[in-house]
Amino acid sequence: MNWVALRRGNFPLTRNLHNSAISFAKANVKKKPLGGKTKAKQGFKTKNASDSKVKKSGTTHLVFKDAVRRLGYEKYAPVFTANELAHKDLDTRVGEIVKYKRSTESKLRLLGSFKKYQHHELFRNPVSLISENLIQINNRFVEKFDDGSANNRTILMGDYKVGKSTLISQTQSLVDDKYNGEVVLLHFDYPERTKEGTSDYLFNKRREIYQQPMFTKRWIMKTRQANKDIFSKMLLSKDVTFVTRKVEFKYEAGKNTLYEYLKNCHDFGKTESNNAFEFFISELKHHSATYPVLLSIDNFNALTTSPFTKYKHPDFKPIHFKEFEVGKFFLDYASGSENFTKGGVLLGESCDSGKHDNLSIALGLTAYDPYRASSLDTNLIERLMSNGGISVFDVQQLPKSQIRSLCEFYHENGVLFMRDYIYKDDDREVDLSLEQIADLNYTKSGGNPGLLLKHVTMSF
Amino acid sequence: MGVHVFGKSIKHNSLVSVGLAKKIFGVGFLTAERICAKVGIYPQMRMNQLTEPQILAINKELSDLTIEGHLKQKINDNIKLKRTIGTWAGQRHAAGLPVRGQRTRNNASTANRLNKLDRHT
């Protein structure tokens, strides 16, 4: 109580009942207890009670980085006009910013070629730049499709965010355009899934191999959707019989298509031994002379860095990735022991998966050290070195001219973020020309497209 | 919701290996993972994804181990044996004091709480 105020005669104003209407009196609001449990109200909710609640627009439970990707911000991006990425006259279009063909883009989306954290939400459609890397991969890989996949194996290596995964999707697009969509695209965007223990597994005694029904089923589903047109043209080379939902299907060679088989055969996801995946690959192999196959495996070094999976044998020994059906498929085609008559195997390295000498020795980048043999998987190295080995493609940083064209494009699309001058008290006005901005960004990113995009978009 | 394995209700959304290790006396993480490997349960499987045959297989594996009541009885018997033959460890158990030479000037509260002749009642 303020005793000084009381002594001066400043008494607190109190409301007298005789000169104020009762209707003006404040309603007696029951105070809620500060702590402890409140008594729950029993009974049904009235209609009015639910109406009075203001429903807030739901966003997402995801963290910011994932939310911007999932909430479809690309819908609000300005529409841009750019030419489509095409195989024709590629050499003359270096430095041009292009978008993917509509049909190819939908295929690549289904296959998972556009990865998260690549900031595709900034633009209406995924964009790409025709760089020297693309020209080189076209000459060294796409043009060699007729040699067969065993003789056409390339691994993309390079610095963090230099564009290895983007180059894979660009290559897929080029191949798709070169063969007018009559090419089979097989893509594994995250092969770590085969070894991280998220799929069920069972042992196929006949083939002496482990199968992963959940993983295989999901991969087959998206591959089937992406390659629908081409699979619909592929007639089966062998008769096949299977049972789905108590209905027996008898597909005859030369009559039914591979798409029909993939659509109706649910053996891929069955928790019992089957040879559906083997049959599918054998069919692709059979047709590969007519319809080339591009097998692309991103993050391939994740498999070679730690080849043992989190799965265990019944005797509690870890299972090697090559003992799985899909892992064996990776290794067979990456090592060239299996071959598509026309096609290629494109592998990608991930800088997040750690480095190990297994891969670098297999590629001939590091000398084999016999004193470290115990930490190496010599069998895996030998397999990868066999049949002429895998050729290394070193993905290069972009030159300044291409960084400039990227900055110009970002500026046109409202993506380019320019910071205030560092010394805010300074009256100097900063008016940078595009040339200066390009210089600045080239210096900061060192020609790395991923770092450039991060730098111009992120405020940190 | 719980999934019942070996007479214990295990939280439905826990990993199978974690759920077994947490709920069943005498089963640790390593033993739980061994059981999962033997039965063919994948590492990231949750309790609610278990099928009836898999639960039966886990129960069968668990029944071959000395766990729960049998293990508790075994521990009690061992302590009692030590007491009856008059060993130092038996005396220390009876006195509720540390058994393995720890100091008792301070603390020793864990021993006071746990070291009894009937440790698992």
Coordinates of C-alpha atoms in Angstrom, one line a residue:
Chain A
M1 CA 0.0 0.0 0.0
N2 CA 1.2 3.5 -0.9
W3 CA 1.4 5.0 2.6
V4 CA 2.8 8.3 1.4
A5 CA -0.2 8.9 -0.9
L6 CA -2.6 8.1 1.9
R7 CA -0.9 10.5 4.3
R8 CA -1.4 13.3 1.7
G9 CA -5.1 12.5 1.6
N10 CA -5.0 10.9 -1.8
F11 CA -7.2 8.0 -1.0
P12 CA -7.8 5.4 -3.7
L13 CA -11.1 6.1 -5.6
T14 CA -13.8 3.7 -4.7
R15 CA -17.0 3.2 -6.5
N16 CA -20.1 3.9 -4.4
L17 CA -23.2 1.9 -5.1
H18 CA -25.7 4.7 -4.6
N19 CA -24.4 6.8 -7.6
S20 CA -23.7 4.1 -10.1
A21 CA -26.0 1.8 -11.9
I22 CA -25.8 -1.9 -11.1
S23 CA -25.8 -2.6 -14.8
F24 CA -22.5 -0.9 -15.2
A25 CA -20.9 -3.1 -12.5
K26 CA -18.3 -5.4 -13.7
A27 CA -19.3 -9.0 -14.0
N28 CA -17.8 -11.2 -11.3
V29 CA -15.3 -13.2 -13.3
K30 CA -14.0 -16.2 -11.5
K31 CA -10.3 -16.2 -11.5
K32 CA -8.5 -19.2 -12.8
P33 CA -6.1 -20.8 -10.3
L34 CA -2.5 -20.1 -11.2
G35 CA -1.2 -23.5 -10.6
G36 CA -2.7 -27.0 -10.4
K37 CA -5.2 -28.7 -12.5
T38 CA -8.5 -27.1 -13.6
K39 CA -11.6 -29.1 -13.4
A40 CA -12.5 -30.5 -16.8
K41 CA -16.0 -29.6 -18.1
Q42 CA -18.2 -32.5 -18.6
G43 CA -20.8 -32.8 -21.4
F44 CA -21.1 -32.2 -25.2
K45 CA -19.6 -29.3 -27.1
T46 CA -22.2 -26.8 -28.1
K47 CA -22.2 -25.6 -31.7
N48 CA -21.5 -22.0 -30.7
A49 CA -18.4 -23.1 -28.7
S50 CA -16.8 -24.6 -31.8
D51 CA -17.8 -21.6 -33.9
S52 CA -16.2 -19.1 -31.6
K53 CA -12.8 -20.8 -32.1
V54 CA -10.7 -19.0 -34.6
K55 CA -9.1 -21.5 -36.8
K56 CA -5.6 -20.5 -37.7
S57 CA -4.2 -21.4 -41.0
G58 CA -2.1 -24.5 -40.7
T59 CA 1.4 -24.3 -42.0
T60 CA 3.5 -27.3 -41.3
H61 CA 5.2 -29.2 -38.5
L62 CA 8.5 -29.1 -40.4
V63 CA 11.5 -26.9 -39.6
F64 CA 12.1 -23.9 -41.8
K65 CA 14.5 -25.5 -44.2
D66 CA 12.1 -28.3 -45.0
A67 CA 9.0 -26.1 -44.8
V68 CA 10.0 -23.8 -47.6
R69 CA 10.5 -26.9 -49.8
R70 CA 7.2 -28.6 -48.8
L71 CA 4.9 -25.6 -48.9
G72 CA 5.2 -25.1 -52.6
Y73 CA 6.7 -21.6 -52.7
E74 CA 7.6 -22.2 -56.4
K75 CA 3.9 -21.4 -57.1
Y76 CA 4.5 -17.8 -56.1
A77 CA 7.7 -17.4 -58.1
P78 CA 7.6 -15.2 -61.2
V79 CA 7.1 -17.0 -64.5
F80 CA 10.3 -16.9 -66.5
T81 CA 10.9 -17.7 -70.2
A82 CA 13.9 -19.8 -70.9
N83 CA 14.7 -22.3 -73.5
E84 CA 14.5 -26.0 -72.8
L85 CA 17.6 -28.2 -72.2
A86 CA 18.1 -30.1 -75.5
H87 CA 20.8 -32.4 -76.8
K88 CA 20.9 -30.6 -80.1
D89 CA 23.5 -27.7 -80.5
L90 CA 24.6 -28.1 -77.0
D91 CA 28.1 -26.8 -77.6
T92 CA 26.9 -23.5 -78.9
R93 CA 24.7 -22.8 -75.9
V94 CA 27.3 -22.7 -73.1
G95 CA 26.4 -20.2 -70.3
E96 CA 22.7 -20.3 -71.2
I97 CA 20.1 -20.8 -68.5
V98 CA 17.6 -23.4 -69.4
K99 CA 14.7 -25.3 -67.9
Y100 CA 13.9 -28.9 -68.3
K101 CA 11.4 -30.2 -70.9
R102 CA 8.0 -30.5 -69.4
S103 CA 7.8 -34.3 -70.0
T104 CA 11.4 -34.8 -68.7
E105 CA 10.8 -32.6 -65.6
S106 CA 7.8 -34.7 -64.5
K107 CA 9.9 -37.9 -65.0
L108 CA 12.8 -36.5 -63.0
R109 CA 10.4 -35.3 -60.2
L110 CA 9.0 -38.9 -60.0
L111 CA 12.5 -40.4 -59.9
G112 CA 13.6 -38.0 -57.1
S113 CA 16.4 -36.4 -59.2
F114 CA 15.6 -32.9 -57.8
K115 CA 16.9 -33.2 -54.3
K116 CA 15.9 -31.3 -51.3
Y117 CA 18.0 -28.3 -50.2
Q118 CA 18.8 -27.5 -53.8
H119 CA 16.5 -24.4 -53.5
H120 CA 14.1 -25.4 -56.3
E121 CA 11.4 -23.5 -54.5
L122 CA 12.9 -20.2 -55.6
F123 CA 11.9 -20.6 -59.2
R124 CA 8.7 -21.6 -61.0
N125 CA 10.5 -24.6 -62.6
P126 CA 13.8 -26.2 -61.8
V127 CA 16.5 -24.3 -63.7
S128 CA 19.9 -25.3 -64.9
L129 CA 22.9 -23.8 -66.6
I130 CA 24.6 -25.3 -69.6
S131 CA 28.1 -25.4 -68.4
E132 CA 31.4 -26.9 -69.6
N133 CA 30.7 -29.8 -67.3
L134 CA 27.6 -30.7 -69.2
I135 CA 29.3 -30.4 -72.6
Q136 CA 32.1 -32.7 -71.3
I137 CA 29.7 -35.3 -69.8
N138 CA 27.8 -35.2 -73.1
N139 CA 30.9 -36.0 -75.1
R140 CA 32.4 -38.5 -72.6
F141 CA 29.3 -40.3 -71.4
V142 CA 26.1 -39.7 -73.4
E143 CA 27.7 -40.1 -76.8
K144 CA 29.1 -43.4 -75.7
F145 CA 25.8 -45.1 -75.0
D146 CA 26.1 -47.4 -77.9
D147 CA 29.3 -49.0 -76.4
G148 CA 27.2 -50.7 -73.7
S149 CA 27.0 -49.9 -70.0
A150 CA 30.0 -52.1 -69.0
N151 CA 32.3 -49.8 -71.1
N152 CA 30.4 -46.6 -70.2
R153 CA 30.8 -46.2 -66.4
T154 CA 31.5 -42.8 -65.0
I155 CA 31.6 -41.3 -61.5
L156 CA 31.1 -37.6 -60.9
M157 CA 33.5 -36.2 -58.2
G158 CA 34.0 -32.7 -57.0
D159 CA 33.8 -30.2 -54.2
Y160 CA 30.8 -29.7 -51.9
K161 CA 27.9 -28.1 -53.7
V162 CA 29.7 -28.0 -57.0
G163 CA 26.7 -29.5 -58.8
K164 CA 27.2 -33.2 -59.0
S165 CA 23.6 -34.2 -58.4
T166 CA 22.4 -31.4 -60.7
L167 CA 24.7 -32.8 -63.4
I168 CA 23.1 -36.2 -63.0
S169 CA 19.7 -34.7 -63.6
Q170 CA 21.0 -32.7 -66.5
T171 CA 22.5 -35.9 -68.0
Q172 CA 19.2 -37.7 -67.5
S173 CA 17.5 -34.9 -69.4
L174 CA 20.0 -35.0 -72.2
V175 CA 19.7 -38.7 -72.6
D176 CA 15.9 -38.5 -72.6
D177 CA 16.0 -35.8 -75.3
K178 CA 18.6 -37.6 -77.4
Y179 CA 16.5 -40.7 -77.6
N180 CA 13.1 -38.9 -77.8
G181 CA 12.0 -40.4 -74.5
E182 CA 12.7 -43.9 -75.7
V183 CA 15.2 -44.6 -72.9
V184 CA 14.8 -46.2 -69.5
L185 CA 15.8 -44.0 -66.6
L186 CA 16.8 -45.9 -63.5
H187 CA 17.7 -43.6 -60.7
F188 CA 18.7 -44.1 -57.0
D189 CA 18.8 -40.7 -55.4
Y190 CA 19.6 -42.0 -51.9
P191 CA 21.1 -45.6 -52.0
E192 CA 21.9 -45.3 -48.2
R193 CA 18.3 -46.4 -47.8
T194 CA 19.3 -49.9 -48.7
K195 CA 21.7 -50.1 -45.7
E196 CA 20.3 -47.9 -43.0
G197 CA 17.8 -50.5 -41.7
T198 CA 14.5 -48.9 -42.6
S199 CA 13.2 -51.6 -44.9
D200 CA 12.3 -55.1 -44.0
Y201 CA 14.5 -58.0 -45.2
L202 CA 14.2 -61.7 -45.8
F203 CA 16.6 -64.3 -47.1
N204 CA 15.9 -65.9 -50.5
K205 CA 17.3 -69.4 -50.1
R206 CA 17.2 -70.3 -53.7
R207 CA 19.2 -67.3 -54.8
E208 CA 21.1 -67.0 -51.5
I209 CA 20.5 -63.3 -51.3
Y210 CA 18.6 -61.0 -49.1
Q211 CA 15.6 -59.1 -50.4
Q212 CA 14.2 -55.8 -49.2
P213 CA 10.5 -55.8 -50.1
M214 CA 9.5 -52.4 -48.8
F215 CA 12.4 -50.6 -50.5
T216 CA 12.1 -52.5 -53.8
K217 CA 8.3 -52.0 -53.9
R218 CA 8.6 -48.2 -53.5
W219 CA 11.5 -47.9 -56.0
I220 CA 9.7 -50.0 -58.6
M221 CA 6.5 -47.9 -58.2
K222 CA 8.3 -44.6 -59.0
T223 CA 10.4 -46.1 -61.7
R224 CA 7.2 -47.6 -63.3
Q225 CA 5.4 -44.2 -63.2
A226 CA 8.4 -42.3 -64.6
N227 CA 9.0 -44.8 -67.4
K228 CA 5.4 -45.6 -68.2
D229 CA 5.6 -44.8 -71.9
I230 CA 8.7 -46.8 -72.6
F231 CA 7.6 -49.8 -70.4
S232 CA 4.3 -49.9 -72.3
K233 CA 6.3 -50.5 -75.5
M234 CA 8.4 -53.3 -74.1
L235 CA 6.9 -56.7 -74.8
L236 CA 7.8 -59.5 -72.4
S237 CA 10.5 -61.9 -73.6
K238 CA 9.5 -64.8 -71.3
D239 CA 6.2 -66.1 -70.1
V240 CA 5.5 -65.3 -66.5
T241 CA 2.9 -66.3 -64.0
F242 CA 2.0 -64.7 -60.7
V243 CA -0.8 -64.4 -58.3
T244 CA -2.1 -61.0 -57.1
R245 CA -5.1 -60.7 -54.8
K246 CA -6.0 -64.4 -55.3
V247 CA -6.1 -63.8 -59.1
E248 CA -3.7 -65.7 -61.2
F249 CA -2.1 -63.7 -64.0
K250 CA -0.5 -65.6 -67.0
Y251 CA 1.4 -63.2 -69.2
E252 CA 2.8 -64.4 -72.4
A253 CA 6.0 -63.5 -74.2
G254 CA 5.5 -61.0 -77.1
K255 CA 1.9 -60.3 -76.0
N256 CA 1.9 -58.5 -72.7
T257 CA 4.1 -55.5 -71.8
L258 CA 6.5 -54.9 -69.0
Y259 CA 4.3 -52.1 -67.7
E260 CA 1.4 -54.5 -67.3
Y261 CA 3.7 -56.8 -65.4
L262 CA 5.0 -54.1 -63.1
K263 CA 1.5 -52.7 -62.5
N264 CA -0.1 -56.0 -61.7
C265 CA 2.7 -58.0 -60.1
H266 CA 2.8 -57.2 -56.4
D267 CA 5.5 -59.7 -55.6
F268 CA 8.1 -56.9 -55.2
G269 CA 6.5 -56.0 -51.8
K270 CA 5.6 -59.5 -50.7
T271 CA 7.3 -60.7 -47.5
E272 CA 8.3 -64.0 -49.1
S273 CA 11.1 -65.0 -51.5
N274 CA 10.5 -64.1 -55.1
N275 CA 12.4 -63.3 -58.3
A276 CA 10.3 -60.4 -59.5
F277 CA 13.1 -57.9 -59.4
E278 CA 15.5 -60.3 -61.2
F279 CA 12.8 -60.8 -63.9
F280 CA 12.4 -57.0 -64.3
I281 CA 16.2 -56.5 -64.7
S282 CA 16.5 -59.4 -67.1
E283 CA 13.7 -57.8 -69.2
L284 CA 15.5 -54.5 -69.3
K285 CA 18.7 -56.2 -70.3
H286 CA 16.9 -58.1 -73.1
H287 CA 15.4 -54.8 -74.5
S288 CA 18.5 -52.7 -73.9
A289 CA 19.6 -53.1 -77.5
T290 CA 16.5 -51.2 -78.6
Y291 CA 15.8 -49.1 -75.6
P292 CA 19.0 -47.9 -73.9
V293 CA 19.2 -47.8 -70.1
L294 CA 20.7 -45.1 -68.0
L295 CA 21.4 -46.3 -64.5
S296 CA 22.3 -43.4 -62.2
I297 CA 23.2 -43.9 -58.5
D298 CA 23.8 -40.7 -56.5
N299 CA 25.8 -40.8 -53.2
F300 CA 27.6 -44.0 -54.4
N301 CA 30.5 -43.4 -52.0
A302 CA 28.0 -43.9 -49.1
L303 CA 28.0 -47.6 -50.0
T304 CA 31.8 -47.9 -50.4
T305 CA 32.7 -45.9 -47.3
S306 CA 30.9 -48.3 -45.0
P307 CA 30.0 -51.4 -47.0
F308 CA 28.4 -53.2 -44.1
T309 CA 24.8 -52.4 -43.4
K310 CA 22.9 -52.1 -40.2
Y311 CA 21.2 -55.4 -40.9
K312 CA 22.5 -58.6 -39.2
H313 CA 22.7 -62.2 -40.1
P314 CA 21.0 -64.6 -37.7
D315 CA 24.4 -65.2 -36.1
F316 CA 24.6 -61.4 -35.5
K317 CA 27.3 -60.7 -38.1
P318 CA 26.6 -57.5 -40.2
I319 CA 25.4 -58.0 -43.7
H320 CA 27.4 -56.6 -46.6
F321 CA 25.5 -54.4 -49.0
K322 CA 26.4 -56.7 -51.9
E323 CA 24.5 -59.5 -50.2
F324 CA 21.2 -57.6 -50.8
E325 CA 19.4 -57.9 -54.1
V326 CA 19.5 -54.2 -54.8
G327 CA 23.1 -53.9 -53.5
K328 CA 24.2 -56.7 -55.8
F329 CA 22.5 -55.0 -58.7
F330 CA 24.4 -51.8 -57.9
L331 CA 27.7 -53.6 -57.8
D332 CA 27.1 -55.8 -60.8
Y333 CA 26.5 -52.9 -63.1
A334 CA 29.0 -50.5 -61.5
S335 CA 31.7 -53.1 -61.9
G336 CA 30.7 -54.0 -65.4
S337 CA 30.1 -57.7 -64.7
E338 CA 26.6 -57.2 -66.0
N339 CA 25.9 -55.2 -69.1
F340 CA 23.1 -53.3 -70.8
T341 CA 23.8 -53.5 -74.6
K342 CA 23.1 -49.8 -74.9
G343 CA 23.3 -47.6 -72.0
G344 CA 25.6 -46.2 -69.2
V345 CA 26.1 -46.2 -65.5
L346 CA 26.5 -42.8 -63.9
L347 CA 27.6 -42.6 -60.3
G348 CA 27.6 -39.6 -58.1
E349 CA 29.7 -38.8 -55.1
S350 CA 28.4 -37.2 -52.0
C351 CA 30.5 -34.9 -49.8
D352 CA 28.2 -35.6 -46.8
S353 CA 28.9 -39.4 -46.8
G354 CA 32.5 -39.2 -45.7
K355 CA 35.6 -40.3 -47.5
H356 CA 37.2 -43.7 -47.5
D357 CA 40.1 -45.2 -49.4
N358 CA 37.9 -48.0 -50.8
L359 CA 36.6 -45.8 -53.6
S360 CA 39.7 -43.7 -54.2
I361 CA 41.8 -46.9 -54.5
A362 CA 39.2 -48.5 -56.8
L363 CA 39.3 -45.4 -59.0
G364 CA 43.1 -45.3 -59.1
L365 CA 43.3 -42.0 -57.2
T366 CA 45.1 -43.4 -54.2
A367 CA 47.8 -46.0 -54.2
Y368 CA 47.0 -49.3 -52.5
D369 CA 48.8 -49.5 -49.1
P370 CA 49.2 -53.2 -48.1
Y371 CA 49.8 -52.1 -44.4
R372 CA 46.2 -50.8 -44.3
A373 CA 44.6 -53.8 -46.0
S374 CA 42.7 -54.7 -42.8
S375 CA 40.7 -51.5 -43.0
L376 CA 40.0 -51.9 -46.7
D377 CA 37.4 -54.0 -48.5
T378 CA 39.7 -55.5 -51.0
N379 CA 37.0 -57.6 -52.6
L380 CA 34.9 -54.6 -53.3
I381 CA 37.9 -52.7 -54.6
E382 CA 38.7 -55.5 -57.0
R383 CA 35.2 -55.7 -58.2
L384 CA 35.1 -52.0 -59.0
M385 CA 38.5 -52.1 -60.7
S386 CA 37.5 -55.0 -63.0
N387 CA 36.4 -54.6 -66.6
G388 CA 38.5 -51.5 -67.2
G389 CA 37.5 -49.6 -64.1
I390 CA 35.2 -46.6 -63.7
S391 CA 36.3 -43.4 -65.3
V392 CA 36.4 -40.3 -63.1
F393 CA 34.7 -37.1 -64.1
D394 CA 35.9 -34.2 -62.1
V395 CA 33.1 -31.6 -61.9
Q396 CA 34.7 -28.1 -62.3
Q397 CA 33.7 -24.8 -60.7
L398 CA 31.9 -22.3 -63.0
P399 CA 33.9 -19.5 -64.7
K400 CA 33.1 -15.9 -64.0
S401 CA 31.1 -15.4 -67.2
Q402 CA 28.7 -18.1 -66.1
I403 CA 28.4 -16.8 -62.6
R404 CA 27.5 -13.4 -64.2
S405 CA 24.7 -14.9 -66.2
L406 CA 23.5 -16.7 -63.1
C407 CA 23.5 -13.5 -61.1
E408 CA 21.6 -11.7 -64.0
F409 CA 19.0 -14.5 -64.0
Y410 CA 18.6 -14.4 -60.2
H411 CA 18.2 -10.6 -60.4
E412 CA 15.5 -10.9 -63.0
N413 CA 13.6 -13.4 -60.8
G414 CA 13.9 -11.4 -57.6
V415 CA 16.2 -13.9 -56.0
L416 CA 19.4 -11.8 -55.8
F417 CA 19.8 -10.6 -52.3
M418 CA 22.1 -7.6 -51.7
R419 CA 23.2 -6.7 -48.3
D420 CA 23.3 -3.1 -46.9
Y421 CA 26.6 -1.5 -46.9
I422 CA 28.5 -2.7 -43.9
Y423 CA 29.0 0.7 -42.2
K424 CA 25.5 1.9 -42.0
D425 CA 26.4 5.3 -40.5
D426 CA 28.5 6.0 -43.6
D427 CA 26.6 8.3 -46.0
R428 CA 28.2 6.7 -49.0
E429 CA 25.6 5.4 -51.4
V430 CA 26.2 1.9 -52.7
D431 CA 25.1 1.4 -56.2
L432 CA 26.7 -1.6 -57.6
S433 CA 26.4 -2.6 -61.2
L434 CA 25.6 -6.1 -62.2
E435 CA 29.2 -6.6 -63.2
Q436 CA 30.4 -5.6 -59.8
I437 CA 27.8 -7.9 -58.2
A438 CA 29.0 -10.7 -60.3
D439 CA 32.6 -10.0 -59.4
L440 CA 31.7 -9.9 -55.7
N441 CA 29.8 -13.2 -55.8
Y442 CA 32.4 -14.9 -57.9
T443 CA 35.0 -13.9 -55.3
K444 CA 32.8 -15.2 -52.5
S445 CA 31.7 -18.4 -54.0
G446 CA 34.8 -19.2 -56.0
G447 CA 32.6 -20.3 -58.9
N448 CA 30.7 -22.8 -56.9
P449 CA 27.1 -22.7 -58.0
G450 CA 25.7 -24.1 -54.7
L451 CA 27.5 -21.7 -52.6
L452 CA 26.6 -18.9 -54.9
L453 CA 22.9 -19.7 -54.6
K454 CA 23.3 -20.0 -50.8
H455 CA 25.0 -16.7 -50.6
V456 CA 22.6 -14.7 -52.8
T457 CA 19.5 -16.1 -51.1
M458 CA 20.2 -16.7 -47.5
S459 CA 20.3 -13.9 -45.0
F460 CA 22.8 -14.9 -42.3
Chain B
M1 CA -1.5 -48.6 -26.7
G2 CA 0.9 -51.3 -25.9
V3 CA 2.0 -54.4 -27.6
H4 CA 2.2 -57.4 -25.4
V5 CA 5.4 -59.5 -25.6
F6 CA 6.3 -62.0 -23.0
G7 CA 3.5 -60.8 -20.7
K8 CA 4.8 -57.2 -20.8
S9 CA 3.0 -54.3 -22.4
I10 CA 5.6 -52.4 -24.5
K11 CA 4.9 -48.9 -26.0
H12 CA 3.6 -49.3 -29.5
N13 CA 5.9 -46.7 -31.2
S14 CA 9.2 -47.8 -29.7
L15 CA 11.8 -49.6 -31.7
V16 CA 11.5 -53.4 -31.1
S17 CA 15.1 -53.7 -29.8
V18 CA 14.6 -50.7 -27.5
G19 CA 11.3 -51.8 -26.2
L20 CA 12.5 -55.3 -25.4
A21 CA 15.6 -53.9 -23.6
K22 CA 13.6 -51.4 -21.6
K23 CA 10.8 -53.6 -20.5
I24 CA 12.2 -57.0 -20.0
F25 CA 14.3 -57.6 -16.9
G26 CA 17.5 -59.3 -18.0
V27 CA 17.4 -58.2 -21.6
G28 CA 19.8 -55.4 -22.6
F29 CA 20.3 -53.6 -25.9
L30 CA 22.8 -56.2 -27.2
T31 CA 20.6 -59.2 -26.3
A32 CA 17.6 -57.4 -27.8
E33 CA 19.4 -56.8 -31.0
R34 CA 20.6 -60.4 -31.1
I35 CA 17.0 -61.6 -30.8
C36 CA 15.9 -59.2 -33.5
A37 CA 18.6 -60.5 -35.9
K38 CA 17.7 -64.1 -35.2
V39 CA 14.0 -63.5 -35.7
G40 CA 14.6 -61.4 -38.8
I41 CA 13.3 -58.1 -37.6
Y42 CA 14.8 -55.1 -39.4
P43 CA 16.7 -52.5 -37.2
Q44 CA 14.2 -49.7 -37.5
M45 CA 11.1 -51.8 -36.9
R46 CA 8.5 -50.4 -34.4
M47 CA 6.6 -52.5 -31.9
N48 CA 3.2 -51.9 -33.7
Q49 CA 4.6 -53.3 -36.9
L50 CA 5.2 -56.7 -35.4
T51 CA 3.1 -59.5 -36.8
E52 CA 1.7 -62.3 -34.7
P53 CA 4.2 -64.9 -35.9
Q54 CA 7.0 -62.5 -35.1
I55 CA 5.7 -61.9 -31.6
L56 CA 5.5 -65.6 -31.1
A57 CA 9.1 -66.0 -32.4
I58 CA 10.3 -63.3 -30.0
N59 CA 8.5 -65.0 -27.1
K60 CA 10.2 -68.3 -28.1
E61 CA 13.6 -66.7 -28.1
L62 CA 12.9 -65.0 -24.8
S63 CA 11.7 -68.2 -23.1
D64 CA 15.1 -69.8 -23.8
L65 CA 16.8 -67.0 -21.7
T66 CA 17.0 -66.6 -18.0
I67 CA 15.1 -63.4 -17.5
E68 CA 12.4 -61.8 -15.4
G69 CA 11.3 -63.9 -12.4
H70 CA 13.9 -66.7 -13.0
L71 CA 16.7 -64.2 -13.1
K72 CA 15.5 -62.4 -10.0
Q73 CA 15.2 -65.7 -8.2
K74 CA 18.7 -66.7 -9.3
I75 CA 20.1 -63.4 -7.9
N76 CA 18.3 -63.8 -4.6
D77 CA 19.5 -67.4 -4.3
N78 CA 23.1 -66.4 -5.0
I79 CA 23.0 -63.7 -2.3
K80 CA 21.4 -66.2 0.1
L81 CA 24.0 -68.8 -0.6
K82 CA 26.8 -66.3 0.2
R83 CA 25.1 -65.4 3.4
T84 CA 24.6 -69.0 4.5
I85 CA 28.2 -70.0 3.9
G86 CA 29.3 -66.9 5.7
T87 CA 31.3 -65.1 3.1
W88 CA 32.3 -61.4 3.4
A89 CA 30.0 -60.5 0.4
G90 CA 27.1 -62.3 2.2
Q91 CA 27.7 -60.3 5.4
R92 CA 27.9 -57.0 3.5
H93 CA 24.7 -57.8 1.7
A94 CA 23.0 -58.5 5.1
A95 CA 24.4 -55.3 6.5
G96 CA 23.2 -53.3 3.5
L97 CA 26.8 -52.1 2.8
P98 CA 28.9 -52.0 -0.3
V99 CA 30.2 -55.4 -1.2
R100 CA 33.2 -54.6 -3.4
G101 CA 35.5 -52.6 -1.2
Q102 CA 34.0 -49.2 -1.7
R103 CA 34.5 -46.7 1.0
T104 CA 31.6 -46.1 3.5
R105 CA 32.6 -42.8 5.2
N106 CA 30.3 -41.0 2.8
N107 CA 27.6 -42.0 0.5
A108 CA 27.1 -45.8 0.1
S109 CA 23.4 -44.9 -0.4
T110 CA 23.0 -47.2 -3.4
A111 CA 24.2 -50.1 -1.4
N112 CA 21.9 -49.1 1.4
R113 CA 19.0 -49.1 -0.9
L114 CA 19.8 -52.3 -2.9
N115 CA 22.0 -54.6 -0.9
K116 CA 19.5 -56.9 0.9
L117 CA 19.2 -60.6 1.4
D118 CA 15.9 -60.4 -0.6
R119 CA 17.1 -58.1 -3.3
H120 CA 14.2 -58.8 -5.7
T121 CA 11.0 -59.4 -3.8

